[in-house]
Amino acid sequence: MAVTKTEVVSARVPPDVKAALSAAAEVERRSVASMLEVMVLSYCREHGIAAAAIKVAGKAGLRPPRK
């Protein structure tokens, strides 16, 4: 089943960061939004941030605890 995406993220970044994100998305044949999602989830996996902790923190407006 497909995940319903309802949240909007907006951030200001330097031009070189935007260019790097766009280049990564192009190499992976993804949209910039999809590439950003992949990168964030990869970071969370690598740093032991569980999906459940992310959901709880997001609902409470808090950052998940650092390990």
CSV table of N, CA and C in Angstrom, one decimal:
chain,number,residue,atom,x,y,z
A,1,MET,N,0.8,-1.2,0.0
A,1,MET,CA,0.0,0.0,0.0
A,1,MET,C,0.9,1.3,0.0
A,2,ALA,N,0.5,2.2,-0.8
A,2,ALA,CA,1.3,3.4,-0.9
A,2,ALA,C,1.2,4.3,0.4
A,3,VAL,N,2.2,5.0,0.7
A,3,VAL,CA,2.2,5.9,1.9
A,3,VAL,C,1.6,7.2,1.4
A,4,THR,N,0.7,7.7,2.2
A,4,THR,CA,0.1,9.1,1.9
A,4,THR,C,1.1,10.1,2.5
A,5,LYS,N,1.5,11.0,1.6
A,5,LYS,CA,2.5,12.0,2.0
A,5,LYS,C,1.7,13.3,2.2
A,6,THR,N,1.6,13.8,3.4
A,6,THR,CA,0.8,15.0,3.7
A,6,THR,C,1.7,16.2,4.3
A,7,GLU,N,2.9,15.9,4.7
A,7,GLU,CA,3.7,16.9,5.3
A,7,GLU,C,4.5,17.7,4.3
A,8,VAL,N,4.7,19.0,4.5
A,8,VAL,CA,5.5,19.8,3.6
A,8,VAL,C,6.7,20.3,4.4
A,9,VAL,N,7.9,20.2,3.7
A,9,VAL,CA,9.1,20.7,4.3
A,9,VAL,C,9.7,21.8,3.3
A,10,SER,N,10.1,22.9,4.0
A,10,SER,CA,10.7,24.0,3.2
A,10,SER,C,11.9,24.4,3.9
A,11,ALA,N,13.0,24.5,3.2
A,11,ALA,CA,14.3,25.0,3.8
A,11,ALA,C,15.1,25.8,2.9
A,12,ARG,N,15.8,26.8,3.4
A,12,ARG,CA,16.7,27.6,2.6
A,12,ARG,C,18.1,26.9,2.7
A,13,VAL,N,18.7,26.7,1.6
A,13,VAL,CA,20.1,26.1,1.6
A,13,VAL,C,20.9,26.9,0.6
A,14,PRO,N,22.2,26.8,0.8
A,14,PRO,CA,23.1,27.5,-0.2
A,14,PRO,C,23.0,26.8,-1.6
A,15,PRO,N,23.3,27.6,-2.6
A,15,PRO,CA,23.1,27.1,-4.0
A,15,PRO,C,23.9,25.8,-4.3
A,16,ASP,N,25.1,25.7,-3.6
A,16,ASP,CA,25.8,24.4,-3.9
A,16,ASP,C,25.2,23.2,-3.3
A,17,VAL,N,24.5,23.4,-2.2
A,17,VAL,CA,23.8,22.3,-1.5
A,17,VAL,C,22.6,21.9,-2.4
A,18,LYS,N,21.9,22.8,-2.9
A,18,LYS,CA,20.7,22.6,-3.8
A,18,LYS,C,21.2,21.9,-5.1
A,19,ALA,N,22.3,22.3,-5.6
A,19,ALA,CA,22.9,21.7,-6.8
A,19,ALA,C,23.3,20.3,-6.6
A,20,ALA,N,23.9,20.0,-5.4
A,20,ALA,CA,24.3,18.7,-5.1
A,20,ALA,C,23.1,17.8,-4.9
A,21,LEU,N,22.1,18.2,-4.3
A,21,LEU,CA,20.9,17.4,-4.1
A,21,LEU,C,20.2,17.1,-5.4
A,22,SER,N,20.2,18.1,-6.3
A,22,SER,CA,19.6,17.9,-7.6
A,22,SER,C,20.4,17.0,-8.5
A,23,ALA,N,21.8,17.0,-8.3
A,23,ALA,CA,22.7,16.1,-9.1
A,23,ALA,C,22.5,14.7,-8.6
A,24,ALA,N,22.4,14.5,-7.2
A,24,ALA,CA,22.2,13.2,-6.7
A,24,ALA,C,20.8,12.6,-7.1
A,25,ALA,N,19.8,13.4,-7.2
A,25,ALA,CA,18.5,13.0,-7.6
A,25,ALA,C,18.5,12.6,-9.1
A,26,GLU,N,19.3,13.3,-9.9
A,26,GLU,CA,19.4,13.0,-11.3
A,26,GLU,C,20.1,11.7,-11.5
A,27,VAL,N,21.2,11.5,-10.8
A,27,VAL,CA,21.9,10.2,-10.9
A,27,VAL,C,21.1,9.0,-10.5
A,28,GLU,N,20.3,9.2,-9.5
A,28,GLU,CA,19.4,8.1,-9.0
A,28,GLU,C,18.1,8.0,-9.7
A,29,ARG,N,17.9,8.9,-10.7
A,29,ARG,CA,16.6,9.0,-11.4
A,29,ARG,C,15.4,9.2,-10.5
A,30,ARG,N,15.5,10.1,-9.6
A,30,ARG,CA,14.5,10.4,-8.6
A,30,ARG,C,14.1,11.9,-8.6
A,31,SER,N,13.0,12.2,-8.0
A,31,SER,CA,12.7,13.6,-7.8
A,31,SER,C,13.6,14.1,-6.7
A,32,VAL,N,13.7,15.4,-6.6
A,32,VAL,CA,14.4,16.0,-5.5
A,32,VAL,C,13.8,15.6,-4.1
A,33,ALA,N,12.5,15.6,-4.1
A,33,ALA,CA,11.8,15.3,-2.8
A,33,ALA,C,12.0,13.8,-2.5
A,34,SER,N,12.0,12.9,-3.5
A,34,SER,CA,12.3,11.5,-3.2
A,34,SER,C,13.7,11.3,-2.8
A,35,MET,N,14.6,12.0,-3.4
A,35,MET,CA,16.0,11.9,-3.0
A,35,MET,C,16.3,12.4,-1.6
A,36,LEU,N,15.6,13.4,-1.2
A,36,LEU,CA,15.7,14.0,0.1
A,36,LEU,C,15.2,13.0,1.2
A,37,GLU,N,14.1,12.3,0.8
A,37,GLU,CA,13.5,11.3,1.7
A,37,GLU,C,14.5,10.2,1.9
A,38,VAL,N,15.1,9.7,0.8
A,38,VAL,CA,16.0,8.6,0.8
A,38,VAL,C,17.2,9.0,1.7
A,39,MET,N,17.7,10.2,1.6
A,39,MET,CA,18.9,10.6,2.3
A,39,MET,C,18.6,10.7,3.8
A,40,VAL,N,17.4,11.3,4.2
A,40,VAL,CA,17.1,11.4,5.6
A,40,VAL,C,16.9,10.0,6.2
A,41,LEU,N,16.2,9.1,5.5
A,41,LEU,CA,16.0,7.8,6.1
A,41,LEU,C,17.3,7.0,6.2
A,42,SER,N,18.2,7.2,5.3
A,42,SER,CA,19.5,6.6,5.3
A,42,SER,C,20.3,7.1,6.5
A,43,TYR,N,20.2,8.4,6.7
A,43,TYR,CA,20.9,9.0,7.9
A,43,TYR,C,20.4,8.4,9.2
A,44,CYS,N,19.0,8.3,9.3
A,44,CYS,CA,18.4,7.8,10.5
A,44,CYS,C,18.8,6.4,10.8
A,45,ARG,N,18.8,5.5,9.7
A,45,ARG,CA,19.3,4.2,9.9
A,45,ARG,C,20.7,4.1,10.4
A,46,GLU,N,21.6,4.9,9.8
A,46,GLU,CA,23.0,4.9,10.1
A,46,GLU,C,23.3,5.4,11.5
A,47,HIS,N,22.4,6.2,12.1
A,47,HIS,CA,22.6,6.8,13.4
A,47,HIS,C,21.7,6.2,14.4
A,48,GLY,N,21.0,5.1,14.1
A,48,GLY,CA,20.2,4.4,15.1
A,48,GLY,C,18.9,5.2,15.5
A,49,ILE,N,18.4,6.0,14.6
A,49,ILE,CA,17.2,6.7,14.9
A,49,ILE,C,16.0,5.9,14.4
A,50,ALA,N,15.2,5.3,15.3
A,50,ALA,CA,14.2,4.4,14.9
A,50,ALA,C,13.0,5.1,14.3
A,51,ALA,N,12.3,4.5,13.3
A,51,ALA,CA,11.2,5.1,12.7
A,51,ALA,C,10.1,5.5,13.7
A,52,ALA,N,9.9,4.7,14.7
A,52,ALA,CA,8.9,5.0,15.8
A,52,ALA,C,9.3,6.2,16.5
A,53,ALA,N,10.6,6.4,16.8
A,53,ALA,CA,11.0,7.6,17.5
A,53,ALA,C,10.8,8.8,16.7
A,54,ILE,N,11.0,8.7,15.4
A,54,ILE,CA,10.8,9.8,14.4
A,54,ILE,C,9.3,10.2,14.5
A,55,LYS,N,8.4,9.2,14.4
A,55,LYS,CA,7.0,9.5,14.3
A,55,LYS,C,6.5,10.2,15.6
A,56,VAL,N,7.0,9.7,16.8
A,56,VAL,CA,6.6,10.3,18.1
A,56,VAL,C,7.1,11.7,18.2
A,57,ALA,N,8.4,11.9,17.9
A,57,ALA,CA,9.0,13.2,18.0
A,57,ALA,C,8.3,14.2,17.1
A,58,GLY,N,8.0,13.8,15.9
A,58,GLY,CA,7.3,14.6,14.9
A,58,GLY,C,5.9,15.1,15.4
A,59,LYS,N,5.2,14.2,16.0
A,59,LYS,CA,3.8,14.6,16.5
A,59,LYS,C,3.9,15.5,17.7
A,60,ALA,N,5.0,15.4,18.5
A,60,ALA,CA,5.1,16.2,19.7
A,60,ALA,C,5.9,17.5,19.4
A,61,GLY,N,6.4,17.6,18.2
A,61,GLY,CA,7.2,18.8,17.8
A,61,GLY,C,8.5,18.8,18.4
A,62,LEU,N,9.0,17.6,18.8
A,62,LEU,CA,10.3,17.4,19.5
A,62,LEU,C,11.3,16.7,18.6
A,63,ARG,N,12.6,16.8,18.9
A,63,ARG,CA,13.6,16.0,18.3
A,63,ARG,C,13.7,14.7,19.0
A,64,PRO,N,13.9,13.6,18.2
A,64,PRO,CA,14.1,12.3,18.9
A,64,PRO,C,15.4,12.4,19.7
A,65,PRO,N,15.5,11.6,20.8
A,65,PRO,CA,16.7,11.6,21.6
A,65,PRO,C,18.0,11.1,20.8
A,66,ARG,N,19.1,11.7,21.1
A,66,ARG,CA,20.4,11.3,20.5
A,66,ARG,C,20.9,10.1,21.3
A,67,LYS,N,21.6,9.2,20.5
A,67,LYS,CA,22.2,8.0,21.1
A,67,LYS,C,23.6,8.1,21.2
